Structure formats: C-alpha cells, structure tokens
Short mmCIF file of C-alpha atoms in Angstrom, two decimals:
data_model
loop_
_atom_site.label_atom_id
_atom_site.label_comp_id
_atom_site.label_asym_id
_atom_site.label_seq_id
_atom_site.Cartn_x
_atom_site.Cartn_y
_atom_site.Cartn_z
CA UNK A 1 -64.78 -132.86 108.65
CA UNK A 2 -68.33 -133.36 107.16
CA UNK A 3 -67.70 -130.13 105.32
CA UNK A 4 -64.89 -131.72 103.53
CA UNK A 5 -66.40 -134.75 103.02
CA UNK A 6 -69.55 -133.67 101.23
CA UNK A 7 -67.33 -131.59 99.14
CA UNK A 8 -65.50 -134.68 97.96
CA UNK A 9 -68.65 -136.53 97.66
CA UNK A 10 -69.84 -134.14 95.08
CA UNK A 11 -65.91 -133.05 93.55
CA UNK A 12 -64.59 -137.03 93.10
CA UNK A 13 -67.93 -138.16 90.97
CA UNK A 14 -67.97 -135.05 89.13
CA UNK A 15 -64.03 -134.71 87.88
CA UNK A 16 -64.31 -138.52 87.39
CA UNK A 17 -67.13 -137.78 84.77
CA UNK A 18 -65.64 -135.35 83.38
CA UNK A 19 -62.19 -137.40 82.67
CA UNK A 20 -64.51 -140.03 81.74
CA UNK A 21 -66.40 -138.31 79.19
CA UNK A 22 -63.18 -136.48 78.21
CA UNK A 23 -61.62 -140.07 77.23
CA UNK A 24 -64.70 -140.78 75.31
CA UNK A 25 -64.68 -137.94 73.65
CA UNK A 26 -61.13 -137.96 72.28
CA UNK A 27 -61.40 -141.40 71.45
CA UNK A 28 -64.32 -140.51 69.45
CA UNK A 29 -62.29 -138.04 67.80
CA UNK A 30 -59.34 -140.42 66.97
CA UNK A 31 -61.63 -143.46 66.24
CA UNK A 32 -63.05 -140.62 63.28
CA UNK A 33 -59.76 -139.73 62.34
CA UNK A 34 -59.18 -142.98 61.72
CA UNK A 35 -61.76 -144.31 59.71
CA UNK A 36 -61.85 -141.32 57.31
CA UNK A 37 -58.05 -142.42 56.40
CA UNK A 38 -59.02 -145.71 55.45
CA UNK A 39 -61.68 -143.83 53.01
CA UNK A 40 -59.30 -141.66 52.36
CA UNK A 41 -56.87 -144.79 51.02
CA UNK A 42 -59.73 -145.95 48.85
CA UNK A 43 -60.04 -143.02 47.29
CA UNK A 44 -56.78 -142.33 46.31
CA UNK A 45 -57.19 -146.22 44.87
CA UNK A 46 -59.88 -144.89 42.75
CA UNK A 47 -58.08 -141.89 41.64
CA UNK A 48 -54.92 -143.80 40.73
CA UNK A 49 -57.26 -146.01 38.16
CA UNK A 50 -59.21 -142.63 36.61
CA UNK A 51 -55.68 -142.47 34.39
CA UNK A 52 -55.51 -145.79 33.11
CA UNK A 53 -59.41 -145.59 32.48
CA UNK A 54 -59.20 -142.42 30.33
CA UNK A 55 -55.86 -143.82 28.62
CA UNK A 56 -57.47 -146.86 27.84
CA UNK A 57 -61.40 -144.72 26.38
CA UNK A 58 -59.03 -142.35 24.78
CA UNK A 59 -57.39 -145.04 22.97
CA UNK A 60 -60.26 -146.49 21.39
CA UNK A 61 -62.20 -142.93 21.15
CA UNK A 62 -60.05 -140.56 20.47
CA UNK A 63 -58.17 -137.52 23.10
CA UNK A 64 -60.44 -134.95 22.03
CA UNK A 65 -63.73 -135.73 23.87
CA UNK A 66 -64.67 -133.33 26.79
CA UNK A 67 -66.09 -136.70 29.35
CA UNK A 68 -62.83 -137.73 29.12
CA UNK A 69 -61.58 -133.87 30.02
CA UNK A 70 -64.07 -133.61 32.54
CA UNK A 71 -62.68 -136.70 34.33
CA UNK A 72 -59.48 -135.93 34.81
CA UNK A 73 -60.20 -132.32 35.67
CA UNK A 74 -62.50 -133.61 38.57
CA UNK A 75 -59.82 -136.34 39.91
CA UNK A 76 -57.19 -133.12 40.46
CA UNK A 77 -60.02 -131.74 41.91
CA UNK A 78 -60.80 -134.31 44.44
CA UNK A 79 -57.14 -134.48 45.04
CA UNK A 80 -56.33 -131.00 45.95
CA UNK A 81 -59.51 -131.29 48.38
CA UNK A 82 -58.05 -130.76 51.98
CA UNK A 83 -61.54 -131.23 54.44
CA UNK A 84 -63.97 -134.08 54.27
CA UNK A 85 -66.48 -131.09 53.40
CA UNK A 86 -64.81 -130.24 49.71
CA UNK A 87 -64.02 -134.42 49.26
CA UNK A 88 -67.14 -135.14 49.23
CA UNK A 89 -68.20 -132.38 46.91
CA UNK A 90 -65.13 -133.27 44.55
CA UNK A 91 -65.47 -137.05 44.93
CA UNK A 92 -69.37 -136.56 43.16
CA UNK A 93 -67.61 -134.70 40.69
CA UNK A 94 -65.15 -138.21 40.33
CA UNK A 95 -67.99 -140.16 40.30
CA UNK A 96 -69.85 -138.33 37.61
CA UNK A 97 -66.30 -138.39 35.36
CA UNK A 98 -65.23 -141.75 35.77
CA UNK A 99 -69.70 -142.08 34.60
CA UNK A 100 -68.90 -140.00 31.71
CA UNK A 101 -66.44 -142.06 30.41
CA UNK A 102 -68.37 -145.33 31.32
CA UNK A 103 -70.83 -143.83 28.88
CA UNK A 104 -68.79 -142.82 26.13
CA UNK A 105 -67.38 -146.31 26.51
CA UNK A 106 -70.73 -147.91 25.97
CA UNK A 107 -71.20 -146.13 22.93
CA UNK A 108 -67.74 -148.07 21.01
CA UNK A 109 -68.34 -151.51 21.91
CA UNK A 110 -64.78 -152.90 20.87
CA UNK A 111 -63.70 -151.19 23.84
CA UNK A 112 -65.97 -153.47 25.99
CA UNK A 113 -64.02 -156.03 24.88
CA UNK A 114 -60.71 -154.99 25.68
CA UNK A 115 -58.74 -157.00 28.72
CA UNK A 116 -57.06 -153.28 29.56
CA UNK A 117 -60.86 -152.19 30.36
CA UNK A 118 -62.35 -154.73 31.33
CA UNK A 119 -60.30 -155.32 34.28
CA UNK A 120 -60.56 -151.64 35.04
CA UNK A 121 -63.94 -151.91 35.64
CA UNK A 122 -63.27 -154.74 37.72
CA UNK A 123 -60.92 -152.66 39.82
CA UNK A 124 -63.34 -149.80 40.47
CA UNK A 125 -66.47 -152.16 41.41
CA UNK A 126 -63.85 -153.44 44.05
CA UNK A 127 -62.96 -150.25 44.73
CA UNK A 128 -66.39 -148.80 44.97
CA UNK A 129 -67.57 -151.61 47.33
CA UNK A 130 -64.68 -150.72 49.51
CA UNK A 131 -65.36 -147.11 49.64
CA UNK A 132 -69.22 -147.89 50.67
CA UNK A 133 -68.12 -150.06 53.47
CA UNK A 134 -65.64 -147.72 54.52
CA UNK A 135 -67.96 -144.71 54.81
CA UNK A 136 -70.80 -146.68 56.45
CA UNK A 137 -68.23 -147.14 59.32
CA UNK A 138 -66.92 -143.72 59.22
CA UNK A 139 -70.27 -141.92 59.71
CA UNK A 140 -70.60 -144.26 62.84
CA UNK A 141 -68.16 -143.47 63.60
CA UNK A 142 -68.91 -139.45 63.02
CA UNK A 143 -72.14 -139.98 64.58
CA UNK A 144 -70.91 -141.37 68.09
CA UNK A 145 -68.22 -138.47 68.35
CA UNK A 146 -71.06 -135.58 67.18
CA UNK A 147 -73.34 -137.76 70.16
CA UNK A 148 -70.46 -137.14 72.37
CA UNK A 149 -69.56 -133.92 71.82
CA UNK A 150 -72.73 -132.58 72.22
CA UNK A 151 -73.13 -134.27 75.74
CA UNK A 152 -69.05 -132.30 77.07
CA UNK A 153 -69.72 -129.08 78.09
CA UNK A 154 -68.75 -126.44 76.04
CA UNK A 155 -66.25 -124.09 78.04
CA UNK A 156 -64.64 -127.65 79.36
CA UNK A 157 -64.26 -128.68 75.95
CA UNK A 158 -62.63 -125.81 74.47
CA UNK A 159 -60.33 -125.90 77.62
CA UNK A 160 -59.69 -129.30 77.06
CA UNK A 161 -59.08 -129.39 73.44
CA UNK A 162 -59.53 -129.26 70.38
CA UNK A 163 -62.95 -131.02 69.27
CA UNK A 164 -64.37 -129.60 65.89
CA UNK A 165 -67.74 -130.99 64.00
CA UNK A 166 -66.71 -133.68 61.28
CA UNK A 167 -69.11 -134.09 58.47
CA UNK A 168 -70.81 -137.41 57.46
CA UNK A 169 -69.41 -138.64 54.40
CA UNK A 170 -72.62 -139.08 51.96
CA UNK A 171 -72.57 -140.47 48.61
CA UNK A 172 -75.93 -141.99 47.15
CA UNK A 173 -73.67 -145.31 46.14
CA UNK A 174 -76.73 -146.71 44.39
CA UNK A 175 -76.87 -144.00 41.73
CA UNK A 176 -73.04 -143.51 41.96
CA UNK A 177 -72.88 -146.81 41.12
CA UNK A 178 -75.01 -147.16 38.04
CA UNK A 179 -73.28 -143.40 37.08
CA UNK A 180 -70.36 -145.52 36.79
CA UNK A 181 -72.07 -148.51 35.03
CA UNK A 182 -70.55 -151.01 37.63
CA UNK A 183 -73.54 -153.31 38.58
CA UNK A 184 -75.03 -152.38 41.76
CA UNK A 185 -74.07 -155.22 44.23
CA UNK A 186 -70.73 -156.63 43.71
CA UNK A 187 -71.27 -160.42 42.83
CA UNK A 188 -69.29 -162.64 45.84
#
C-alpha cells in the first residue's frame, strides 16, 4: 500500500496543476479573445466615420486630392486585415489617412467651421480615446496569457489545445493622435 500511496502523493498534486494551469491558460486565451473584440468594435467605429470625413474634406476641397485617396484606400485596407498582426500594420496606415485629411483640412479654414466636421472630429477624439483604453487592457491582457503560456509545458499544451502567440496591439497614440490633429488628452 505505501507504493500506491506515494504514487498518488506525487500523481494527485501534479494532474491538479496541470488542470489548474490548463484553466488559467484557456482563460487567458478567452479573456484575449475578448478584449481584442472590443478593439476590434472601436475600430470598425473609426472606420465607419473615415467616409463621412472624406465626404465632408472632399466637399469643401475638391475629389481629386490623393490624402483623401490615400484614406480611403488604407480604411479597405484595415478592413480586409484578418490577424491582429496585419491590423495593426493597416490601422497606422488609418491613422496616417484620416492625418492626411486632418491636414488638408487645416489648409481651407471654412471647413473648420463646418457643424458636418466639426462634430466628426469630435467623434474620432471619442473614438480614439476608446481605442487607447481598449488596447491598454488588451495587451494585459496579451501579456498574462504569453506569461502563462510560457509557464504549460509544451507537448501538454499542444495535446491540450490550441494556444497560439497573440501580438500586443501597439500604436504610439501620442503621435497618432496629433497625426490626426485631435488634441492629445480628451478634455472630461
């Protein structure tokens, strides 16, 4: 009987790490999942208003000038983007667009004026804030799962499931911001 014994002493506390670290691990994962939807929803938000923005440049400016081109080309980039890899890439190509047109609209200052414009740079400072809170809790979030994942043992985990790397989501919000000519801290 002691045989058996030590052999659960050292089987129970080891398959009850294991399932505990297991549980961690995948709620990790889903806790990532997660978060990157709810940055995923704010960007969409910010693509639905790169439009209206360029409608309401164009009108003042004319159709024919390439920032407002180069906008809308990078917003169907960002949306046919599939991994939090290429969004991140495509979203800096968003962000220097939607700046672009932010500059092109400094240059006519009747459009400054405008209600149309105004409150779509209202929108997108909103939006912007949103999308900065929403990553700083997603790469938490990333960081606790990569912490996790690198603590499971590799032949359990790829028994177990699947558990691949998921990339921090890093955009320099203070020059993406002025890029955009929002001010840099939303006023409360």
């Amino acid at each position: 009987m002691t045989g058996v014994s030590l052999m659960l002493a050292l089987v129970v506390p080891g398959a009850l790490w294991v399932l505990t670290a297991w549980r961690g691990l995948v709620a990790a994962r889903n806790a990532v999942d997660t978060t990157w939807s709810a940055i995923d929803v704010r960007l969409r938000q910010r693509h639905d208003l790169v439009g209206p923005l360029v409608a309401a440049v164009a009108a003042e400016v004319g159709h024919d000038d390439p920032a407002l081109e180069r906008a809308t080309e990078a917003r169907a980039r960002a949306a046919a983007a599939t991994t939090p890899f290429e969004r991140a890439d495509a979203e800096r190509g968003v962000v220097a667009g939607i700046g672009a047109v932010a500059l092109l609209a400094e240059r006519h200052p009747d459009l400054g004026s405008t209600a149309a414009f105004v409150d779509l740079q209202a929108r997108l400072a909103v939006i912007e804030d949103d999308i900065q809170a929403a990553r700083r809790i997603y790469n938490a979030d990333v960081r606790l799962y990569r912490g996790r994942r690198a603590r499971f043992p590799k032949p359990l985990m790829r028994a177990l499931g699947t558990f691949e790397d998921r990339p921090y989501f890093e955009l320099d919000h203070t020059r993406e911001r002025g890029a955009l000519g929002l001010p840099l801290a939303h006023p409360a």
